[in-house]
XYZ file of C-alpha atoms in Angstrom:
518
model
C 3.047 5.975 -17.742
C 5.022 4.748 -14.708
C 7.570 8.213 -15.262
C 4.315 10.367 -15.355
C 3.470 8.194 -11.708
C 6.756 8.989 -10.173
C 6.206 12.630 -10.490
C 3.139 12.950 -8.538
C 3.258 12.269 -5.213
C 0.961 9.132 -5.162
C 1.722 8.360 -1.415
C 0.041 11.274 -0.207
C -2.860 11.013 -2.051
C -3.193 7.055 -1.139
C -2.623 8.008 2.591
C -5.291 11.016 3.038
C -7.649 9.993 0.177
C -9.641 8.220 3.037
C -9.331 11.102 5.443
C -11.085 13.311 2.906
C -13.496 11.250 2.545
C -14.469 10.737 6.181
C -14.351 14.853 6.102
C -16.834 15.026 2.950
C -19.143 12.366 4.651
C -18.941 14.220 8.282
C -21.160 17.185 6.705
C -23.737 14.728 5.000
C -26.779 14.315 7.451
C -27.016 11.239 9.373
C -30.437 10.194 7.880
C -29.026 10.022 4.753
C -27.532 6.325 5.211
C -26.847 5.059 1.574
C -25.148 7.877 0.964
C -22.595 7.399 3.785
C -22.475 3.216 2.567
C -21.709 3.856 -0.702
C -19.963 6.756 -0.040
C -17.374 5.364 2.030
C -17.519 2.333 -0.307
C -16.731 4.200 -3.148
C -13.876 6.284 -1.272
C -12.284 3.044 -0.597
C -12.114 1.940 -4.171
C -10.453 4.996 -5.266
C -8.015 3.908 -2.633
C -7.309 0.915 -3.866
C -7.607 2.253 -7.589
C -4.546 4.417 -6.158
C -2.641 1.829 -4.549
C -3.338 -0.563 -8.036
C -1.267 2.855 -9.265
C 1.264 2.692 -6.513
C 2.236 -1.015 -7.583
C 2.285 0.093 -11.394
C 4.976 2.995 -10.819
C 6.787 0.592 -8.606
C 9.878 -0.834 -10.072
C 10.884 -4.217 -9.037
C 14.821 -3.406 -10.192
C 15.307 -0.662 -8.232
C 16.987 -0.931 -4.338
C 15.620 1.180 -1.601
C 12.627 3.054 -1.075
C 10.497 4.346 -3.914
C 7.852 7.535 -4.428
C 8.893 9.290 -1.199
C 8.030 12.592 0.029
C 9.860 14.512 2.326
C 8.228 17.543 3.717
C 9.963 19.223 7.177
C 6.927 19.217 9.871
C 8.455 20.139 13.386
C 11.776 21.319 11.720
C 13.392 22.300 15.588
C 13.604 18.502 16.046
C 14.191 17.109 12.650
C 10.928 15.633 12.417
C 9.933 14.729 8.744
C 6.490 13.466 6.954
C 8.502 11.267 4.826
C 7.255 8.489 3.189
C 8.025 5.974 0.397
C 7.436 2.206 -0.256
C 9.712 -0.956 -1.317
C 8.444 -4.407 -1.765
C 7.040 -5.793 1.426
C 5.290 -2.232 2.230
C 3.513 -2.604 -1.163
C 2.138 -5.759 -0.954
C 0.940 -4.946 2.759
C -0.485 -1.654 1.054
C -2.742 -3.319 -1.596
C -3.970 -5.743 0.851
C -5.242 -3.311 3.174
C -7.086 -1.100 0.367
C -8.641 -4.386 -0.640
C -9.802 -5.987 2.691
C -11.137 -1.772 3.909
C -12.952 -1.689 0.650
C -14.856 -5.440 1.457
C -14.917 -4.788 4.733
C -16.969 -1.065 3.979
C -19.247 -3.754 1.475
C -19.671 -6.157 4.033
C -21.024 -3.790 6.910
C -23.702 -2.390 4.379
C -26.343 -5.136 6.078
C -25.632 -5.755 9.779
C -24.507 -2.126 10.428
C -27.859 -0.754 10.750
C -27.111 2.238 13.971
C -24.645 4.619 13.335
C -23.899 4.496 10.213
C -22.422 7.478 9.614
C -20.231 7.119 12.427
C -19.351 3.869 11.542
C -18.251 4.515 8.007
C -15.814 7.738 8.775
C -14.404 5.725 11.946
C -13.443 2.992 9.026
C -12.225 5.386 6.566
C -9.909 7.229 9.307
C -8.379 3.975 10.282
C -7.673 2.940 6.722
C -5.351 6.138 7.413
C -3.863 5.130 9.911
C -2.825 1.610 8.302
C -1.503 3.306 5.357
C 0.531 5.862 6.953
C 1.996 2.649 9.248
C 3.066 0.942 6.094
C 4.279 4.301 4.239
C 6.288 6.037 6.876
C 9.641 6.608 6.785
C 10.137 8.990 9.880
C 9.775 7.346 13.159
C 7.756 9.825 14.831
C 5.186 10.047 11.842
C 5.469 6.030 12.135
C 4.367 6.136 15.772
C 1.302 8.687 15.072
C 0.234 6.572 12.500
C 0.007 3.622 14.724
C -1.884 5.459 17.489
C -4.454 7.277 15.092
C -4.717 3.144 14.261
C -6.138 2.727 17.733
C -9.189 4.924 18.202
C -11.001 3.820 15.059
C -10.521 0.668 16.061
C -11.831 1.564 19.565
C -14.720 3.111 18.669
C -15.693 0.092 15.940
C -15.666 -2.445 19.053
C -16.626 -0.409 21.718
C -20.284 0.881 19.692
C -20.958 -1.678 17.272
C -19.674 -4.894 18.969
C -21.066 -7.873 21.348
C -22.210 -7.968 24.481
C -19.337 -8.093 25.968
C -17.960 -4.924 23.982
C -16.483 -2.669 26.564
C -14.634 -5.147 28.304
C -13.365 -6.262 25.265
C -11.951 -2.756 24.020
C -10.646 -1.932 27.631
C -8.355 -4.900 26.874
C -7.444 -4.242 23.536
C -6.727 -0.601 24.623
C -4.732 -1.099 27.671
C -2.849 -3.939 25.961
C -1.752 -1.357 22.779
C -1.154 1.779 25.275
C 1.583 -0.335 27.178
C 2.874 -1.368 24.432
C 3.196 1.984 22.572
C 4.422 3.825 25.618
C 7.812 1.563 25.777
C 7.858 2.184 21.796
C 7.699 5.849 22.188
C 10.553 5.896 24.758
C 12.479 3.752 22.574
C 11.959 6.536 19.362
C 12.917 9.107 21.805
C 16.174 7.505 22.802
C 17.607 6.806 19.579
C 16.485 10.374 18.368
C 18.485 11.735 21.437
C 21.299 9.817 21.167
C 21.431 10.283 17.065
C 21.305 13.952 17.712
C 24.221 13.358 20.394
C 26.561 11.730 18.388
C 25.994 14.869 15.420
C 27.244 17.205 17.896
C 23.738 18.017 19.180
C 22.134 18.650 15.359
C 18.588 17.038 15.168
C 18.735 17.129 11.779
C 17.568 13.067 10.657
C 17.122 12.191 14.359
C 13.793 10.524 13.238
C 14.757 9.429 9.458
C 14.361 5.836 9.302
C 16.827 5.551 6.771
C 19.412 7.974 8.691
C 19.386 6.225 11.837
C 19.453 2.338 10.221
C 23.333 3.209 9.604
C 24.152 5.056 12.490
C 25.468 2.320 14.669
C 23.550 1.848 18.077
C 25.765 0.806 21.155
C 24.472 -2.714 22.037
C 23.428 -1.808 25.383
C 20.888 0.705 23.725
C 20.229 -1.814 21.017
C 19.436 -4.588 23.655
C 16.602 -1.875 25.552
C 15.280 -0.292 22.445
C 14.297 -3.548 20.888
C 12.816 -4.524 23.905
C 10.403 -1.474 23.909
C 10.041 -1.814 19.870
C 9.184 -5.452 20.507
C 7.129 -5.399 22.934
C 4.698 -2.921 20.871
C 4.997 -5.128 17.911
C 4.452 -8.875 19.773
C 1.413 -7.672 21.378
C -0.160 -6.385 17.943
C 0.980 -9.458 16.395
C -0.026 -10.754 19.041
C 2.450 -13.436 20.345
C 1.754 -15.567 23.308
C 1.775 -14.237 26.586
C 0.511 -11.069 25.234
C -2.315 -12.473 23.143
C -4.905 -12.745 25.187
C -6.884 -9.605 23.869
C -7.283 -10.880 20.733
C -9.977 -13.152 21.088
C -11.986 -11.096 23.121
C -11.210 -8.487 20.601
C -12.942 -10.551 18.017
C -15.619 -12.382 19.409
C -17.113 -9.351 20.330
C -16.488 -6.969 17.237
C -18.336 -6.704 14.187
C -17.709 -8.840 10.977
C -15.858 -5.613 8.867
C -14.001 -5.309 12.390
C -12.990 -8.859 13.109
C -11.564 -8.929 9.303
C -9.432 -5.857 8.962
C -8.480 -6.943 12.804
C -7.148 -10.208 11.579
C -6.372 -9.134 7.681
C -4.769 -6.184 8.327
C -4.341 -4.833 12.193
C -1.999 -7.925 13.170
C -0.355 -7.304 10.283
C 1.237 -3.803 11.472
C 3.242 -6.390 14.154
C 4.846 -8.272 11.925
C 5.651 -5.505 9.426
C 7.018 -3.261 12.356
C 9.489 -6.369 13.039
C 11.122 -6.626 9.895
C 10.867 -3.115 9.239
C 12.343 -1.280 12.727
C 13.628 -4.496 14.906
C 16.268 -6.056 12.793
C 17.580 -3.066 10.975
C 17.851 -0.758 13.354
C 19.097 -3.240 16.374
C 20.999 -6.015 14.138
C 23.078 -7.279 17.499
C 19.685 -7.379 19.493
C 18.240 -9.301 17.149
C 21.009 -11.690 17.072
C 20.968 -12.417 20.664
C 17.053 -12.579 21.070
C 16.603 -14.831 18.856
C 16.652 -17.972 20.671
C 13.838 -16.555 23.008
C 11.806 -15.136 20.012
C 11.820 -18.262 18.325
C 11.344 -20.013 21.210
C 7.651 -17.580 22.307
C 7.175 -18.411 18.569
C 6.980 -22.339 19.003
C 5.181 -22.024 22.037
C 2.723 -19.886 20.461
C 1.811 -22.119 17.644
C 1.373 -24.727 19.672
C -1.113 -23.361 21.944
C -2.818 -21.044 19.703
C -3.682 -24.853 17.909
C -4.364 -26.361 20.543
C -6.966 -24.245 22.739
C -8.306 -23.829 18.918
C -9.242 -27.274 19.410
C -11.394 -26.671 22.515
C -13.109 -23.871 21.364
C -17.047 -24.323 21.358
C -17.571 -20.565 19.418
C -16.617 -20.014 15.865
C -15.677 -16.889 15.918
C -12.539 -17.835 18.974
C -11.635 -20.654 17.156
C -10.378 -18.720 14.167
C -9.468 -16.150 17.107
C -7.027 -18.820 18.428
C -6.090 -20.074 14.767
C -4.462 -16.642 13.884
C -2.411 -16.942 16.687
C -1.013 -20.088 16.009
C -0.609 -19.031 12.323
C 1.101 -15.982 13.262
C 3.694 -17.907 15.490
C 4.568 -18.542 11.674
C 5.372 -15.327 10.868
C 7.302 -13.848 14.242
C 9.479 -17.349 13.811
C 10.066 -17.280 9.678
C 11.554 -13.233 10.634
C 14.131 -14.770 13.277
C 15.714 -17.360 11.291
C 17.269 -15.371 9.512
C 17.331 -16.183 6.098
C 15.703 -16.057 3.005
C 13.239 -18.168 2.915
C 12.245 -17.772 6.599
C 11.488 -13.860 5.768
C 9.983 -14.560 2.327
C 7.605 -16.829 3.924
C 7.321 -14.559 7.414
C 5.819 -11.705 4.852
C 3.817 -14.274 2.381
C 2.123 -16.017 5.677
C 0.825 -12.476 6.356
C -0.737 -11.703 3.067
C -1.900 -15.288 2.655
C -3.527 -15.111 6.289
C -4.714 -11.810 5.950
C -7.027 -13.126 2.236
C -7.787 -16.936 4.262
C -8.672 -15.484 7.642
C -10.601 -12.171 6.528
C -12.773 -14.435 4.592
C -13.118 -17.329 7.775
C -14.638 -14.288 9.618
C -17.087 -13.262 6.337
C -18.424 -16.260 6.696
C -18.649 -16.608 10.194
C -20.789 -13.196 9.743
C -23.007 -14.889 7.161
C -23.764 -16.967 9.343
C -24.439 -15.295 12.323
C -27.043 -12.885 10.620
C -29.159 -15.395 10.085
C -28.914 -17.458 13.414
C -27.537 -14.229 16.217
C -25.467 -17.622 17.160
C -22.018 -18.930 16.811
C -22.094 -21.868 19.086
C -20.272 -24.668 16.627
C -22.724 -27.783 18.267
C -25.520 -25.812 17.309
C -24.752 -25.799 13.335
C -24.125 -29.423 12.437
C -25.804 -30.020 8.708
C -25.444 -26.800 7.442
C -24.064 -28.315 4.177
C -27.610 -29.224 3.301
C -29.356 -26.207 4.354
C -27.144 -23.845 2.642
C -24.597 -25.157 -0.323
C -22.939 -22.316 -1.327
C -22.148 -21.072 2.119
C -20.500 -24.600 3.041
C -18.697 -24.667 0.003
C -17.074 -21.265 0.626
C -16.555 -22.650 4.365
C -14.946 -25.740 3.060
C -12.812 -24.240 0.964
C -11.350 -21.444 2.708
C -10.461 -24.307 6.289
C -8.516 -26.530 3.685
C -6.686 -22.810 2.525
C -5.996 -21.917 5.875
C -4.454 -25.622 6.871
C -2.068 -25.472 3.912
C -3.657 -27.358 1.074
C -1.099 -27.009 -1.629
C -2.093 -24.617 -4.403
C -3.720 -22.503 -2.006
C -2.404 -19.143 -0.315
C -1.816 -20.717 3.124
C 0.732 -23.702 2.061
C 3.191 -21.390 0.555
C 4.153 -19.226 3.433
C 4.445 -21.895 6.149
C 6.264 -24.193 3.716
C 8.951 -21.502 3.360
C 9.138 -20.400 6.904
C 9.176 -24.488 7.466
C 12.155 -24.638 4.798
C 14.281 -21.698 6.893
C 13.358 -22.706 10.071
C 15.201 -25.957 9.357
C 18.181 -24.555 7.635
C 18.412 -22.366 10.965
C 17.608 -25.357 13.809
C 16.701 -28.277 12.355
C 14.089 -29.535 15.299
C 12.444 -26.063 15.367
C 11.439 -26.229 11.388
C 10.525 -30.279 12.771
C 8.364 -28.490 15.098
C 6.676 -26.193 13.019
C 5.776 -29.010 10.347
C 4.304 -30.712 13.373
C 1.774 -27.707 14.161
C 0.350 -28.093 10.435
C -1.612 -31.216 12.081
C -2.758 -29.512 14.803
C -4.041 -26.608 12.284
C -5.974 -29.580 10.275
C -7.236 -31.176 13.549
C -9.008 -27.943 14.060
C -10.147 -26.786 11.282
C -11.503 -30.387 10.052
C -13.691 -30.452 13.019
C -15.113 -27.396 12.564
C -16.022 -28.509 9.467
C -17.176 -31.585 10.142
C -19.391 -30.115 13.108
C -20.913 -27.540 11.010
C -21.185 -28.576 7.821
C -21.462 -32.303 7.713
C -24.047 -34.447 9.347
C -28.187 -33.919 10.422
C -29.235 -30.601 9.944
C -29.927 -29.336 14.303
C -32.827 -28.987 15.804
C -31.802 -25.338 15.839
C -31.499 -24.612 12.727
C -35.052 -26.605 11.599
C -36.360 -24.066 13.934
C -35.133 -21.191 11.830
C -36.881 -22.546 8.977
C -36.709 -20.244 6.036
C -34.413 -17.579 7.778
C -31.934 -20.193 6.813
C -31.163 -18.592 3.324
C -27.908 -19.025 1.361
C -24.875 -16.557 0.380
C -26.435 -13.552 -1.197
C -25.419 -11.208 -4.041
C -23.965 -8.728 -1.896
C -21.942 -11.550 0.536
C -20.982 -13.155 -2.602
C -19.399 -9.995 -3.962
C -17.286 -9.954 -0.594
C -15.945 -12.994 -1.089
C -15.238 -13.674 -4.576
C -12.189 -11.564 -4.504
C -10.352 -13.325 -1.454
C -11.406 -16.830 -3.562
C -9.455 -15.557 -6.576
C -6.668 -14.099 -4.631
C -6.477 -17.841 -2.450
C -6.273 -19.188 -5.404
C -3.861 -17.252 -7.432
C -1.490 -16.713 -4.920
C -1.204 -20.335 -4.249
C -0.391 -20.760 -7.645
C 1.693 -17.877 -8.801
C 3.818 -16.678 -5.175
C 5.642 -15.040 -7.354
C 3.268 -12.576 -7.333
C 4.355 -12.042 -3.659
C 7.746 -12.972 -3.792
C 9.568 -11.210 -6.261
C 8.253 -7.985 -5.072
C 9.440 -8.768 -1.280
C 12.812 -10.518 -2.623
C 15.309 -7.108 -2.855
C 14.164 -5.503 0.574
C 14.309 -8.507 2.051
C 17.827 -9.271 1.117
C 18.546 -5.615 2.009
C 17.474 -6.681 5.708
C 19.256 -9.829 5.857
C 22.489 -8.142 4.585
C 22.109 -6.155 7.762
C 21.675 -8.266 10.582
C 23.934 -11.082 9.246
C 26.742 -8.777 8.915
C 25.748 -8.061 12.528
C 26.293 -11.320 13.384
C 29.246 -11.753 11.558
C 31.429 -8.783 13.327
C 30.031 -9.848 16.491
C 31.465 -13.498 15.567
C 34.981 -12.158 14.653
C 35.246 -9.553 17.926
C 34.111 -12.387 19.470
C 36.922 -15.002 18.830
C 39.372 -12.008 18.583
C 38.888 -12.047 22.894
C 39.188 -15.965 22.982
C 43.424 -16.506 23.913
């Protein structure tokens, strides 16, 4: 079976199954708004049924990249579609098939305008996630990630808050920046590749071409820079965060969960994927300051989390803190620090996609997310504060959930690398329960509000279709808390393949280094 896999180019098909589909439903007629639900619903599954096929042709024993495609596209310039996948590309993969397909199910109730529009914008930046996490040219890479942005525009911009044009302004503006100094950076390796093979484009954009070709560290230093810059703001790390909670308080449920589950994702991935391979020295040197933005970030992601009267910013605020975790388990270097950098995404991507669920759940039955406004709610609806419950102990790091394992490993490296940074970190998990227990204990515990009596039987509990949403992300909380494994030994050889490269890095530098000294 997995032989018969290999020889059809399952890639592809993963990466424009969703753009077909948004074509197909483009010609159906407006009016005809189940079709485009459980159209694009169904389009999604097949998606993920595809990816499901991805991870069964994948073989855990092989090094490098696996599946890939090369086809020549602007041949005068050695620009590729190329694709393949290893370990931490997979996992990324599945979970963004999985949170697009809940996300489609969950907008089948409050998305009543649009619809059509809504559902193809969804599909086409399902696309552009999957061609982020597939690609293996940089060009292609840096389409993908800009087709990523007007989906996401549009989902905001028509179907969010209030607030919803400010909002995207921000979110756009923020990217744009970002992506220009990322484009400049492609452009100057590709012309200085090209330079050094006598003026031959030929793999000026192949990922895996231009990881071995040796960057001078002056070029490192700036590329990373523009590479970095792109990446911390979609992460986003502190300064540059400050979109992201406008981002989400004023988006729609389906957007504020692939946002957080997926979207911030792309960051992180683009770090260990681009930063440290290609610019090993850089990422020696920066470090320091990286891990240093990281600490800060935690901290004050936790702590204006605290402060935060809406539901919908706190969680805002919590995914920054909890992505600190991530940009700070990639810079330490070692094993466990990555392991847990790339299981602290997938963990926060299952724990904070469902936060927001229920955060929606609740807001179609109030139109309010004001947290002082929804004390008692464990005795108006059960289920719903159960679910609530549950998923605030997952994201502080109870142990045998999702969200212990990957800060306890980034905890573990950071300590091995500095011992008072991985002191620090440990000292943020209290922060993350200070905030999330009184949320809980504002919402859910206590006399049920005046405003909610007055809501009287509008108050109703999770439904069918709500429950279907989130019974997946409870099983997957669950089961990765329990079996990381599951995670980890798919990560394990491409991860090692990274840290090979940038300690070596470190290593030469070390011996030119006291070479020099008299």
């Amino acid at each position: 079976m997995a032989d018969f896999l290999t020889r059809i180019d399952l890639l592809t098909l993963l990466i424009f199954t969703p753009l077909v589909g948004a074509l197909i439903l483009l010609f159906v007629p407006g009016r005809r708004v189940d079709i485009h639900r459980w159209g694009a619903f169904a389009i999604s599954l097949v998606a993920f049924a595809i990816s499901l096929l991805v991870a069964l042709a994948f073989d855990n024993e092989r090094e490098g990249f696996q599946l890939t495609q090369t086809v020549d596209w602007i041949g005068f310039f050695g620009i590729q579609y190329k694709v393949g996948v290893d370990g931490i590309s997979l996992v990324l993969v599945l979970l963004t098939t999985l949170l697009t397909s809940i996300s489609i199910l969950a907008s089948f109730g409050p998305i009543d305008t649009r619809v059509k529009e809504y559902m193809i914008s969804f599909l086409v930046l399902e696309v552009g996630m999957l061609g982020v996490f597939l690609s293996l040219d940089l060009f292609l890479f840096y389409v993908f990630w800009e087709v990523v942005l007007v989906p996401m525009y549009l989902i905001i911009g028509i179907w969010g808050g209030a607030n919803r044009i400010y909002a995207t302004i921000k979110f756009v503006i923020y990217t744009l920046v970002g992506s220009l100094l990322m484009l400049i950076a492609i452009l100057a390796l590709a012309w200085t590749y090209q330079g050094q093979q006598g003026g031959d484009w030929t793999g000026a954009f192949d990922y895996e071409m231009l990881v071995g070709a040796g960057f001078d560290p002056t070029l490192q230093f700036w590329a990373f820079l523009g590479f970095f810059l792109a990446f911390a703001i979609k992460v986003p790390m502190w300064p540059v965060h400050t979109w992201l909670p406008d981002a989400h308080t004023e988006a729609p449920t389906a957007g504020s969960v692939i946002l957080a589950g997926v979207l911030l994702k792309l960051g992180g991935y683009g770090l260990i994927r681009l930063n440290l391979p290609l610019f090993p020295d850089a990422a020696n040197d920066l470090a320091p300051f990286i891990v240093f933005l990281s600490i800060v970030g935690m901290l004050y992601g936790a702590i204006v989390a605290i402060r935060q009267p809406d539901l919908k910013r706190l969680i805002a605020y919590s995914s920054v803190s909890h992505m600190g975790f991530v940009t700070m388990g990639i810079f330490v270097f070692n094993e466990q620090g990555v392991q847990g950098a790339i299981f602290q995404m997938v963990g926060h991507g299952v724990i904070t996609g469902a936060l927001f669920l229920l955060v929606g759940v609740i807001y179609e039955r109030t139109h309010d997310r004001t947290i002082a406004r929804m004390g008692g709610l464990g005795q108006r609806v059960p289920v719903f504060a159960t679910l609530m419950v549950f998923f605030a102990l997952a994201s502080a790091g109870l142990p045998g959930l999702a969200g212990f394992v990957g800060e306890f490993l980034v905890i573990l490296g950071s300590v091995a690398w500095e011992p008072w940074v991985g002191y620090v970190a440990a000292f943020t998990v209290i922060f993350a329960a200070v905030y999330l227990l009184y949320m809980v204990q504002n919402i859910i515990m206590g006399d049920v509000t005046d405003f909610l009596q007055g809501l009287g039987d509008k108050l109703t509990d999770v439904d069918r279709m709500e429950a279907a949403t989130l019974a997946p992300l409870v099983l997957l909380a669950v089961a990765l808390g329990l079996f990381p494994a599951l995670v980890l030994d798919i990560t394990a050889a491409p991860v090692e393949g990274v840290l090979e490269i940038v300690n070596a890095a470190a290593e030469s530098a070390a011996e030119t280094t006291a070479g020099l000294l008299p």
